[in-house]
Coordinates of C-alpha atoms in Angstrom, one line a residue:
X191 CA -8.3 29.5 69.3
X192 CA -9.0 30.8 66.1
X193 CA -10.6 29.4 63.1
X194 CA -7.7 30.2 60.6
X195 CA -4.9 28.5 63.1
X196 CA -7.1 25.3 64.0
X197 CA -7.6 25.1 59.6
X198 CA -3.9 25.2 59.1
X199 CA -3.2 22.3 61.8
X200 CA -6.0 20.0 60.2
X201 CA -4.6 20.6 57.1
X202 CA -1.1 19.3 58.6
X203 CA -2.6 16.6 60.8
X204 CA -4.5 15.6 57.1
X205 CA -0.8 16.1 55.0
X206 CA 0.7 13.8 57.8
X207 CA -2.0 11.1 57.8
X208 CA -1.2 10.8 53.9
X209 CA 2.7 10.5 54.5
X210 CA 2.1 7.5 57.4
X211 CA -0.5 6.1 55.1
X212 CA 1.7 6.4 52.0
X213 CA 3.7 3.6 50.7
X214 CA 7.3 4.2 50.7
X215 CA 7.5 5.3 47.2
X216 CA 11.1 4.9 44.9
X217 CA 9.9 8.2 43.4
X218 CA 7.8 11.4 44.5
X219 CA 4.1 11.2 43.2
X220 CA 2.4 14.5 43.7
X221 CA 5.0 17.2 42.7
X222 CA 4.2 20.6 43.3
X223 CA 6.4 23.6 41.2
X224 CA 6.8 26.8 42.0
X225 CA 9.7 27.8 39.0
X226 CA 8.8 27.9 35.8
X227 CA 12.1 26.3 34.9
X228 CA 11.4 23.6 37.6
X229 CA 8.2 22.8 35.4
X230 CA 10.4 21.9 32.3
X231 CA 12.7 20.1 34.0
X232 CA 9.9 17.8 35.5
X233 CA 8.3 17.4 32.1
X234 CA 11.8 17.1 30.4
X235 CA 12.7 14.5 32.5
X236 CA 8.9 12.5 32.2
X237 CA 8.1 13.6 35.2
X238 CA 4.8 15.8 34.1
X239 CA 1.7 12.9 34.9
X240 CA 3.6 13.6 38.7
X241 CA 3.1 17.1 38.7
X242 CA -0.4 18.4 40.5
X243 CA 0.2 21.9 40.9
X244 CA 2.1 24.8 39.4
X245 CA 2.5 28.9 39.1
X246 CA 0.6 31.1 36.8
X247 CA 3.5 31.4 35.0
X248 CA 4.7 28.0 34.2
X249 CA 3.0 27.9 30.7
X250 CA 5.7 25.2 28.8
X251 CA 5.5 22.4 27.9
X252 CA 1.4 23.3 26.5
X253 CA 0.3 20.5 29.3
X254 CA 1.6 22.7 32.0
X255 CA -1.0 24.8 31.6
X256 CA -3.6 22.9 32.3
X257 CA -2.5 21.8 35.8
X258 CA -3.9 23.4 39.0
X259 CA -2.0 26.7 39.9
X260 CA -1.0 27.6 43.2
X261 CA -0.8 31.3 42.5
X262 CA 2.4 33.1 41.3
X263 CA 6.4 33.4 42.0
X264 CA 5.7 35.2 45.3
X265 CA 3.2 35.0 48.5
X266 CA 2.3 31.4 47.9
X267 CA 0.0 30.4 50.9
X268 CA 1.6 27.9 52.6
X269 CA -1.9 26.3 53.8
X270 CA -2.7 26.2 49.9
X271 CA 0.1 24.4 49.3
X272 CA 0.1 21.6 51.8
X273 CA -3.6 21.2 51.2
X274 CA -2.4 19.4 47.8
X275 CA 0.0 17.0 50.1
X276 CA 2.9 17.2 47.8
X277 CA 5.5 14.6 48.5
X278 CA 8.5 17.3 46.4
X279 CA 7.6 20.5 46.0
X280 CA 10.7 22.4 43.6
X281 CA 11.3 26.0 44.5
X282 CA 13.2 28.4 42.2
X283 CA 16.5 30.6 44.6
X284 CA 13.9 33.5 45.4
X285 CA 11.8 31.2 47.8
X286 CA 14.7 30.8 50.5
X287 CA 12.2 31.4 53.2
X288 CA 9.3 28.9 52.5
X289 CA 12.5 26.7 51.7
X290 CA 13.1 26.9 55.8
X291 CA 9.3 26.3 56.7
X292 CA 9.4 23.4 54.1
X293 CA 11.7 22.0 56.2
X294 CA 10.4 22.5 59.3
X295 CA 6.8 20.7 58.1
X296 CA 9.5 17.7 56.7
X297 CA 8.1 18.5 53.7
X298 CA 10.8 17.3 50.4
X299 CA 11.9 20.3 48.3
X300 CA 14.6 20.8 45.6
X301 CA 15.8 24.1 44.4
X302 CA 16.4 24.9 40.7
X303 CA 19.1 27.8 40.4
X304 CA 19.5 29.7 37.2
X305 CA 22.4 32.4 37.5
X306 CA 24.6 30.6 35.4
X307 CA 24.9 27.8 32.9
X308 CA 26.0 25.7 35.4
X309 CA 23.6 26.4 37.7
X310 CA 21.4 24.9 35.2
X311 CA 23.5 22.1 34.9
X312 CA 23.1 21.1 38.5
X313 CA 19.5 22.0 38.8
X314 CA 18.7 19.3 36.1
X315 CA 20.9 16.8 37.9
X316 CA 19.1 17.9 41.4
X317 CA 15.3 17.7 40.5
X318 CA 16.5 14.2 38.5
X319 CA 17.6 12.7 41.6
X320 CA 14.8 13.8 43.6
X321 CA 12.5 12.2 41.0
X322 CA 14.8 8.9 40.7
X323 CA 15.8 10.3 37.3
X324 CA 18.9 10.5 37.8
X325 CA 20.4 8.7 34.7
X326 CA 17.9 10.2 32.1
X327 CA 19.0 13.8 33.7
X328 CA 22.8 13.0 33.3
X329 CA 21.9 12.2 30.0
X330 CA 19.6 15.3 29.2
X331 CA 22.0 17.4 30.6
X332 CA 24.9 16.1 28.5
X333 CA 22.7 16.8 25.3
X334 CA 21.9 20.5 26.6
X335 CA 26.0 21.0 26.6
X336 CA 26.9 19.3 23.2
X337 CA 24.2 21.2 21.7
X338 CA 26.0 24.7 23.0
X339 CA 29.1 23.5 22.1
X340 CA 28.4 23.3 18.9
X341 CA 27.0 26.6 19.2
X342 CA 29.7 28.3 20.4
X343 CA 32.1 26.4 17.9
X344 CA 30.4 27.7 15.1
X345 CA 31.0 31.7 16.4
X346 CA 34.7 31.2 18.3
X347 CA 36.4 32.7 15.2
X348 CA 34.0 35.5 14.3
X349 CA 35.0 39.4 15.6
X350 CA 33.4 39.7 18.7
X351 CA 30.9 42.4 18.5
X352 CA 29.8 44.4 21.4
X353 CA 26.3 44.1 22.7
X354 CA 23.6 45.6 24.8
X355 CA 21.1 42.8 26.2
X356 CA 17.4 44.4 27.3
X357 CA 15.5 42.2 29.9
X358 CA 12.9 45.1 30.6
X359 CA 11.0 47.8 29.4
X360 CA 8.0 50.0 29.4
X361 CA 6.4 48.6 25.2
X362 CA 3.9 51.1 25.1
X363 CA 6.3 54.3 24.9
X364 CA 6.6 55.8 21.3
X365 CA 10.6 55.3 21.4
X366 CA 13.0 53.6 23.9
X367 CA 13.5 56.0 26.7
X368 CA 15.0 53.7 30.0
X369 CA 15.4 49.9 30.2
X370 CA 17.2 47.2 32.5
X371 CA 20.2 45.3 31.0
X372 CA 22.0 42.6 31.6
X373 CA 25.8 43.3 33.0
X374 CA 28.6 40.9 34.0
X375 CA 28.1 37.6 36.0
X376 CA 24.8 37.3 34.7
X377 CA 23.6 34.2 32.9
X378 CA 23.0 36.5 29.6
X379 CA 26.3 37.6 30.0
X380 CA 27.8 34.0 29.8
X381 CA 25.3 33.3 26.8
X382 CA 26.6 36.6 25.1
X383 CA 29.6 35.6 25.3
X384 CA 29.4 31.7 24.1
X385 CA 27.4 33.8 21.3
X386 CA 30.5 35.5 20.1
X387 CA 29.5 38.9 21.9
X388 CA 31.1 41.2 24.6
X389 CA 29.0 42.2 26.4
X390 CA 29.0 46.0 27.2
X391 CA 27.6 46.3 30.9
X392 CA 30.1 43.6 31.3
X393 CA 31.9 45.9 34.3
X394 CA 28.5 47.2 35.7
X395 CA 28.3 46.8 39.4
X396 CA 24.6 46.0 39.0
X397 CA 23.5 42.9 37.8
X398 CA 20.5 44.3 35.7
X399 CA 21.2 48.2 35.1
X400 CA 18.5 50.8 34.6
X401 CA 20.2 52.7 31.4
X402 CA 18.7 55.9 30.4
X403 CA 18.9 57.1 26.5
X404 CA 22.1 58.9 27.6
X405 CA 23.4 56.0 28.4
X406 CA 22.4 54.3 25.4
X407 CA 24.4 56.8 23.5
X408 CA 27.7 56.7 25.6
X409 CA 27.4 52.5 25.7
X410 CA 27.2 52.8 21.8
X411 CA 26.7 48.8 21.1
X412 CA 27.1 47.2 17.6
X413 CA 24.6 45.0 18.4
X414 CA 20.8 45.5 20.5
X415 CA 19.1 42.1 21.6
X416 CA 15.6 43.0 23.5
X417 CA 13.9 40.2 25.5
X418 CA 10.4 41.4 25.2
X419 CA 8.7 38.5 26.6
X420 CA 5.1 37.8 26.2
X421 CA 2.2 40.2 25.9
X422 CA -0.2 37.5 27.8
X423 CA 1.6 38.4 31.1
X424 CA 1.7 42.4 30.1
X425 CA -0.8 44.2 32.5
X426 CA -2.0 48.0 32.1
X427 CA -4.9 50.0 33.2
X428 CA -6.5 50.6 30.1
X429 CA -8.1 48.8 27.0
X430 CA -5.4 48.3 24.9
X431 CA -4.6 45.7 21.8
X432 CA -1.1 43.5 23.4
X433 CA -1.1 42.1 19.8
X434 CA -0.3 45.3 18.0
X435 CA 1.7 46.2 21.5
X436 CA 4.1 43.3 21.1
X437 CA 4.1 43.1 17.4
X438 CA 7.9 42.4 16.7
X439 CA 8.1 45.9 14.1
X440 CA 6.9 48.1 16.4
X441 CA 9.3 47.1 19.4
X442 CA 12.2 46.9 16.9
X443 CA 10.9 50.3 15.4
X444 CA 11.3 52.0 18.6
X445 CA 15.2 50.8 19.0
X446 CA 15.7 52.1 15.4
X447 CA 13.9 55.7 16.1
X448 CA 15.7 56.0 19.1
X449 CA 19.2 57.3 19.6
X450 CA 21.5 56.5 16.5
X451 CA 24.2 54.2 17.8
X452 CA 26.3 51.7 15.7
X453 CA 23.7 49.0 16.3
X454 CA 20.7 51.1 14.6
X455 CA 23.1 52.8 12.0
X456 CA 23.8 48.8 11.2
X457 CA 20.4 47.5 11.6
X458 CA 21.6 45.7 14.0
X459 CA 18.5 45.5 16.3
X460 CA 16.8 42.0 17.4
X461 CA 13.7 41.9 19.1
X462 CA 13.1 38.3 20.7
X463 CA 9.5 37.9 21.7
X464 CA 8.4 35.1 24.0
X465 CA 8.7 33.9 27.9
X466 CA 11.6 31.2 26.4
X467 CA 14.5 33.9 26.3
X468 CA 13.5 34.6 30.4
X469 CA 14.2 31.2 31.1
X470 CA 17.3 29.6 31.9
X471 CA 16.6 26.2 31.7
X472 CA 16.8 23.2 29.6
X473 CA 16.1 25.6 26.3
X474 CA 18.9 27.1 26.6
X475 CA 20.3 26.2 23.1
X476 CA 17.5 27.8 21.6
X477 CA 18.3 31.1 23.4
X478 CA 21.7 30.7 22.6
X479 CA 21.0 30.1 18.9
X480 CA 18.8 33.2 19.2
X481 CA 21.9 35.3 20.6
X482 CA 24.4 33.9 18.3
X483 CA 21.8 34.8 15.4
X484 CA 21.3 38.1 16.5
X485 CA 25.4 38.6 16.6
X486 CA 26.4 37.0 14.0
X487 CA 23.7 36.4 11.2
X488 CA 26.6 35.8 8.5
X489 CA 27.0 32.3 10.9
X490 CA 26.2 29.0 9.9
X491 CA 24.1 28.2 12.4

């Protein structure tokens, strides 16, 4: 036998000996996440001194950070991660297959979803009743939903204003060429919406379209919102400065020297930087606030 298989079954035989010598617990102890909305959750929901491993992208709350990683959203090495005997691990929907071999070791896991609003909804409720949370979760979760209510409230009676939603592009071109937006039964799509927006890929058959500067033109939005996340997680193969990359004039400077639809004529162009407006978790009113900002900035919000 080979040295890699007869390392993996000591590693089970070892995460087995600490289940039978474990107390039966009312509440997982060591939590391992591999979704950076799973990590919120846990923390939102006092669950973060539980929490002994994470991805390289789960960087909120701050003290997220400084747990041990277990590498990022995909190829986690299963022999890595039952080496830190979790007791729950919480997977995001792309991790279907280690779900199965979870299973198959008897190893807990919970899966946060985040297509929808909903989705959320239950994912909060789920990962709170693996955690014996489950009352501070109802509760959290009934905050999350009064606070977009009141949202939404605020922009029901405005003209709904059609917008174009970017989730991805290449920063370093000098003006916007191609990008990925979000079309219909998306959770940005719900958000525009709630934000007092109609969405224009609304009808796309794609859930994230690649829309060339053509399209741009033909689409013609009143309104641009671009999700340019974070320039820590931006990787190229030269030196170059992500500050003055990801500085929020430049991005919005490239919308405006681009083609001349309603929403540049306007100056209707929002550039949202930061990994919270990729998330669809329990920050959701601050995305949402963001939108309906970005929509409507004559809004009381």
């Amino acid at each position: 036998m080979s040295g890699k298989p007869v390392k993996i079954i000591a590693l089970l035989l070892l995460f087995v000996a600490f289940l039978l010598s474990s107390p039966v617990l009312a509440a997982p102890r060591r939590i391992v996440s591999l979704s950076p909305v799973g990590t919120e959750i846990l923390y939102m929901l006092n669950q973060g001194g539980n929490v002994v491993g994470v991805t390289d992208f789960c960087d909120y709350p701050p003290e997220a950070r400084r747990v041990p990683k277990v590498g990022g959203f995909t190829g986690i090495s299963l022999e890595n991660l039952i080496s830190m005997t979790p007791d729950l691990v919480v997977l995001q929907d792309i991790h279907e297959e280690l779900a199965s071999k979870l299973s198959g070791l008897g190893v807990p896991y919970v899966m946060a979803k985040q297509e929808s609003v909903e989705d959320v909804y239950r994912s909060i409720l789920a990962v709170g009743a693996a955690c014996s949370a489950g009352e501070l979760a109802e509760r959290r979760a009934a905050d999350i939903k009064s606070s977009i209510a009141l949202i939404a409230e605020k922009t029901a009676s405005l003209p709904k204003r059609s917008v174009l939603l970017c989730v991805s592009r290449e920063p370093g071109e000098p003006r916007i060429s191609a990008f990925f937006a979000a079309g219909g039964k998306t959770f940005y799509d719900e958000l525009i919406a709630l934000a007092g927006g109609e969405n224009v890929l609304k009808n796309a058959s794609a859930a994230y379209p690649k829309i060339s500067a053509e399209g741009l033109v033909s689409l013609d939005p009143e309104v641009v919102i671009d999700l340019a996340g974070d320039g820590a997680y931006y990787h190229s193969s030269g030196n170059i400065d992500r500050d003055a990359l990801f500085a929020e004039e430049r991005l919005r400077g490239q919308w405006l020297s681009g083609p001349k639809v309603r929403a540049v004529r306007g100056g209707r162009v929002s550039v949202l930087c930061g990994t919270v407006y990729l998330r669809p978790g329990p920050r959701i009113p601050e995305i949402l606030k963001a939108f309906a900002a970005a929509i409507h900035p004559e809004a009381e919000l």
